[in-house]
Amino acid sequence: AQKITQTQPGMFVQEKEAVTLDCTYDTSDQSYGLFWYKQPSSGEMIFLIYQGSYDEQNATEGRYSLNFQKARKSANLVISASQLGDSAMYFCAMRETDSNYQLIWGAGTKLIIKP
Amino acid sequence: DGGITQSPKYLFRKEGQNVTLSCEQNLNHDAMYWYRQDPGQGLRLIYYSQIVNDFQKGDIAEGYSVSREKKESFPLTVTSAQKNPTAFYLCASIAPGWNYGYTFGSGTRLTVV
């Protein structure tokens, strides 16, 4: 079974609009962490935001926020006021307890911002 | 500035040839990882190392080998046993601590010719 599911293979969004990228996860651990990464066409992976399973507040980093709904096992990334430079692949990943710091990755969502 | 350097950026391999991808970090991180990425897919773990002179297989280790003789270096060799090596390879390291994500290199794109 997929542990990380990103159901949107691709999305088009108008510049300056907000965008939500979906991520659902599956784990039986009580302690885990969720990550979002951005991969521009150049290929490097850029860390965006982290949410711990025990964090009571949703994580925020500048224009990025994580809509964490623990009961639903979802960790959606919200990008406010999208910019042309936000066009990239976005990956959701999870770290479970005793995972030797390994991350389990989703298949990604390709986001294209239209001018 | 601290970071991870991967080289070369592009690599071409002939059939039956072994090639080695370089990964060097100056972040003083103990743990290092090699991932493979195929078009339209997420990352799959090849090998990882948590300490010098020790490494473990990931999900797709067949046809690959690694060494960790120095903390800073974690080279990946793609052997002739890897039948479909064309892919994008990413090296990563991580600082100790639960909430830290990986720091990635800029990747090596390997193509079989």
GROMACS .gro file of C-alpha atoms in nm:
model
  228
    1ALA     CA    1   0.000   0.000   0.000
    2GLN     CA    2   0.118   0.351  -0.075
    3LYS     CA    3   0.240   0.527   0.235
    4ILE     CA    4   0.240   0.872   0.075
    5THR     CA    5  -0.024   0.961  -0.184
    6GLN     CA    6  -0.025   1.275  -0.392
    7THR     CA    7  -0.338   1.259  -0.604
    8GLN     CA    8  -0.269   1.556  -0.830
    9PRO     CA    9  -0.016   1.468  -1.100
   10GLY     CA   10  -0.034   1.822  -1.236
   11MET     CA   11  -0.194   2.158  -1.162
   12PHE     CA   12  -0.229   2.490  -1.342
   13VAL     CA   13  -0.280   2.797  -1.124
   14GLN     CA   14  -0.308   3.164  -1.212
   15GLU     CA   15  -0.033   3.385  -1.077
   16LYS     CA   16  -0.113   3.549  -0.740
   17GLU     CA   17  -0.376   3.290  -0.654
   18ALA     CA   18  -0.337   3.054  -0.360
   19VAL     CA   19  -0.279   2.688  -0.434
   20THR     CA   20  -0.325   2.374  -0.228
   21LEU     CA   21  -0.126   2.062  -0.302
   22ASP     CA   22  -0.272   1.745  -0.154
   23CYS     CA   23  -0.087   1.480   0.042
   24THR     CA   24  -0.227   1.189   0.239
   25TYR     CA   25  -0.018   0.945   0.435
   26ASP     CA   26  -0.049   0.609   0.599
   27THR     CA   27   0.134   0.511   0.915
   28SER     CA   28   0.066   0.325   1.235
   29ASP     CA   29   0.332   0.521   1.422
   30GLN     CA   30   0.226   0.783   1.674
   31SER     CA   31   0.544   0.983   1.622
   32TYR     CA   32   0.630   1.083   1.268
   33GLY     CA   33   0.729   1.382   1.062
   34LEU     CA   34   0.599   1.521   0.735
   35PHE     CA   35   0.803   1.720   0.486
   36TRP     CA   36   0.745   1.911   0.165
   37TYR     CA   37   1.014   1.964  -0.096
   38LYS     CA   38   1.025   2.168  -0.415
   39GLN     CA   39   1.213   2.047  -0.723
   40PRO     CA   40   1.260   2.309  -0.999
   41SER     CA   41   1.347   2.200  -1.351
   42SER     CA   42   1.715   2.228  -1.262
   43GLY     CA   43   1.673   1.919  -1.045
   44GLU     CA   44   1.782   2.018  -0.698
   45MET     CA   45   1.549   1.937  -0.410
   46ILE     CA   46   1.466   2.231  -0.186
   47PHE     CA   47   1.327   2.176   0.165
   48LEU     CA   48   1.015   2.387   0.222
   49ILE     CA   49   0.841   2.296   0.545
   50TYR     CA   50   0.817   2.039   0.823
   51GLN     CA   51   0.528   1.924   1.044
   52GLY     CA   52   0.572   1.693   1.342
   53SER     CA   53   0.291   1.461   1.438
   54TYR     CA   54   0.275   1.610   1.789
   55ASP     CA   55   0.285   1.970   1.673
   56GLU     CA   56  -0.040   2.138   1.770
   57GLN     CA   57  -0.002   2.429   1.535
   58ASN     CA   58   0.011   2.405   1.159
   59ALA     CA   59   0.362   2.478   1.032
   60THR     CA   60   0.424   2.799   0.838
   61GLU     CA   61   0.729   2.925   0.650
   62GLY     CA   62   0.677   3.251   0.468
   63ARG     CA   63   0.426   3.191   0.187
   64TYR     CA   64   0.413   2.818   0.266
   65SER     CA   65   0.184   2.664   0.522
   66LEU     CA   66   0.095   2.306   0.597
   67ASN     CA   67  -0.268   2.218   0.657
   68PHE     CA   68  -0.223   1.925   0.894
   69GLN     CA   69  -0.533   1.717   0.964
   70LYS     CA   70  -0.411   1.430   1.175
   71ALA     CA   71  -0.737   1.237   1.199
   72ARG     CA   72  -0.770   1.239   0.823
   73LYS     CA   73  -0.397   1.170   0.778
   74SER     CA   74  -0.355   1.458   0.541
   75ALA     CA   75  -0.076   1.716   0.518
   76ASN     CA   76  -0.163   1.955   0.239
   77LEU     CA   77   0.078   2.227   0.133
   78VAL     CA   78  -0.072   2.572   0.082
   79ILE     CA   79   0.117   2.833  -0.118
   80SER     CA   80  -0.025   3.180  -0.083
   81ALA     CA   81   0.001   3.445  -0.355
   82SER     CA   82   0.165   3.216  -0.608
   83GLN     CA   83   0.452   3.344  -0.820
   84LEU     CA   84   0.592   3.233  -1.155
   85GLY     CA   85   0.897   3.098  -0.972
   86ASP     CA   86   0.675   2.854  -0.786
   87SER     CA   87   0.644   2.644  -1.102
   88ALA     CA   88   0.812   2.315  -1.009
   89MET     CA   89   0.754   1.961  -0.890
   90TYR     CA   90   0.644   1.935  -0.529
   91PHE     CA   91   0.701   1.626  -0.318
   92CYS     CA   92   0.549   1.521   0.010
   93ALA     CA   93   0.756   1.288   0.230
   94MET     CA   94   0.724   1.118   0.567
   95ARG     CA   95   0.967   0.999   0.830
   96GLU     CA   96   0.850   0.728   1.067
   97THR     CA   97   0.989   0.624   1.404
   98ASP     CA   98   1.299   0.405   1.388
   99SER     CA   99   1.339   0.477   1.019
  100ASN     CA  100   1.710   0.566   1.041
  101TYR     CA  101   1.606   0.914   0.926
  102GLN     CA  102   1.489   0.776   0.591
  103LEU     CA  103   1.207   0.953   0.413
  104ILE     CA  104   0.923   0.787   0.225
  105TRP     CA  105   0.828   0.989  -0.082
  106GLY     CA  106   0.514   1.059  -0.277
  107ALA     CA  107   0.513   1.064  -0.658
  108GLY     CA  108   0.495   1.441  -0.671
  109THR     CA  109   0.271   1.712  -0.817
  110LYS     CA  110   0.381   1.926  -1.111
  111LEU     CA  111   0.268   2.282  -1.048
  112ILE     CA  112   0.261   2.535  -1.331
  113ILE     CA  113   0.188   2.899  -1.254
  114LYS     CA  114   0.027   3.087  -1.542
  115PRO     CA  115   0.101   3.461  -1.588
  116ASP     CA  116   2.890   2.798   0.243
  117GLY     CA  117   2.821   2.443   0.353
  118GLY     CA  118   2.653   2.207   0.115
  119ILE     CA  119   2.666   1.892  -0.093
  120THR     CA  120   2.855   1.874  -0.419
  121GLN     CA  121   2.766   1.610  -0.674
  122SER     CA  122   2.972   1.550  -0.984
  123PRO     CA  123   2.951   1.520  -1.271
  124LYS     CA  124   2.625   1.692  -1.356
  125TYR     CA  125   2.581   1.474  -1.666
  126LEU     CA  126   2.729   1.130  -1.723
  127PHE     CA  127   2.709   0.895  -2.015
  128ARG     CA  128   2.769   0.524  -1.973
  129LYS     CA  129   2.829   0.261  -2.233
  130GLU     CA  130   2.679  -0.082  -2.200
  131GLY     CA  131   2.881  -0.303  -1.966
  132GLN     CA  132   3.069  -0.015  -1.808
  133ASN     CA  133   3.094   0.076  -1.439
  134VAL     CA  134   3.068   0.443  -1.355
  135THR     CA  135   3.112   0.627  -1.025
  136LEU     CA  136   2.910   0.927  -0.911
  137SER     CA  137   3.075   1.155  -0.663
  138CYS     CA  138   2.908   1.305  -0.354
  139GLU     CA  139   3.097   1.530  -0.113
  140GLN     CA  140   2.958   1.726   0.182
  141ASN     CA  141   3.111   1.984   0.414
  142LEU     CA  142   2.820   1.999   0.655
  143ASN     CA  143   2.973   1.759   0.907
  144HIS     CA  144   2.666   1.537   0.872
  145ASP     CA  145   2.699   1.175   0.976
  146ALA     CA  146   2.419   1.030   0.764
  147MET     CA  147   2.428   1.028   0.386
  148TYR     CA  148   2.190   0.884   0.127
  149TRP     CA  149   2.170   0.800  -0.241
  150TYR     CA  150   1.837   0.824  -0.421
  151ARG     CA  151   1.731   0.743  -0.773
  152GLN     CA  152   1.459   0.942  -0.948
  153ASP     CA  153   1.289   0.830  -1.268
  154PRO     CA  154   1.073   1.065  -1.478
  155GLY     CA  155   0.743   1.148  -1.313
  156GLN     CA  156   0.824   0.950  -1.003
  157GLY     CA  157   0.931   1.010  -0.647
  158LEU     CA  158   1.264   0.918  -0.499
  159ARG     CA  159   1.373   0.562  -0.430
  160LEU     CA  160   1.648   0.483  -0.182
  161ILE     CA  161   1.954   0.301  -0.315
  162TYR     CA  162   2.197   0.301  -0.021
  163TYR     CA  163   2.251   0.495   0.297
  164SER     CA  164   2.529   0.534   0.549
  165GLN     CA  165   2.496   0.656   0.904
  166ILE     CA  166   2.863   0.641   0.995
  167VAL     CA  167   3.202   0.602   0.834
  168ASN     CA  168   3.284   0.250   0.713
  169ASP     CA  169   2.922   0.138   0.745
  170PHE     CA  170   2.636   0.144   0.498
  171GLN     CA  171   2.304  -0.031   0.437
  172LYS     CA  172   2.107  -0.128   0.129
  173GLY     CA  173   1.794   0.062   0.046
  174ASP     CA  174   1.498  -0.050  -0.159
  175ILE     CA  175   1.676  -0.075  -0.495
  176ALA     CA  176   2.041  -0.158  -0.416
  177GLU     CA  177   2.087  -0.427  -0.683
  178GLY     CA  178   2.343  -0.322  -0.941
  179TYR     CA  179   2.487  -0.046  -0.723
  180SER     CA  180   2.773  -0.025  -0.474
  181VAL     CA  181   2.895   0.242  -0.233
  182SER     CA  182   3.180   0.316   0.004
  183ARG     CA  183   3.214   0.547   0.303
  184GLU     CA  184   3.581   0.580   0.384
  185LYS     CA  185   3.552   0.943   0.492
  186LYS     CA  186   3.271   1.131   0.663
  187GLU     CA  187   3.265   1.384   0.382
  188SER     CA  188   3.243   1.144   0.090
  189PHE     CA  189   2.985   0.885  -0.022
  190PRO     CA  190   3.051   0.778  -0.383
  191LEU     CA  191   2.803   0.560  -0.572
  192THR     CA  192   2.917   0.311  -0.836
  193VAL     CA  193   2.665   0.204  -1.096
  194THR     CA  194   2.783  -0.137  -1.207
  195SER     CA  195   2.719  -0.324  -1.530
  196ALA     CA  196   2.476  -0.539  -1.332
  197GLN     CA  197   2.233  -0.247  -1.320
  198LYS     CA  198   2.032  -0.313  -1.635
  199ASN     CA  199   1.841   0.014  -1.648
  200PRO     CA  200   2.066   0.282  -1.502
  201THR     CA  201   1.935   0.581  -1.695
  202ALA     CA  202   1.796   0.809  -1.425
  203PHE     CA  203   1.858   1.117  -1.211
  204TYR     CA  204   2.066   1.044  -0.901
  205LEU     CA  205   2.047   1.256  -0.589
  206CYS     CA  206   2.277   1.248  -0.290
  207ALA     CA  207   2.158   1.380   0.044
  208SER     CA  208   2.278   1.421   0.399
  209ILE     CA  209   2.099   1.502   0.719
  210ALA     CA  210   2.176   1.673   1.046
  211PRO     CA  211   2.084   1.489   1.365
  212GLY     CA  212   1.746   1.590   1.492
  213TRP     CA  213   1.394   1.481   1.423
  214ASN     CA  214   1.272   1.789   1.246
  215TYR     CA  215   1.554   1.835   1.001
  216GLY     CA  216   1.501   1.750   0.639
  217TYR     CA  217   1.763   1.635   0.399
  218THR     CA  218   2.011   1.865   0.233
  219PHE     CA  219   2.042   1.754  -0.127
  220GLY     CA  220   2.308   1.787  -0.390
  221SER     CA  221   2.219   1.918  -0.734
  222GLY     CA  222   2.209   1.569  -0.883
  223THR     CA  223   2.375   1.368  -1.159
  224ARG     CA  224   2.186   1.273  -1.472
  225LEU     CA  225   2.310   0.938  -1.598
  226THR     CA  226   2.233   0.819  -1.949
  227VAL     CA  227   2.321   0.488  -2.111
  228VAL     CA  228   2.444   0.527  -2.467
   0.00000   0.00000   0.00000
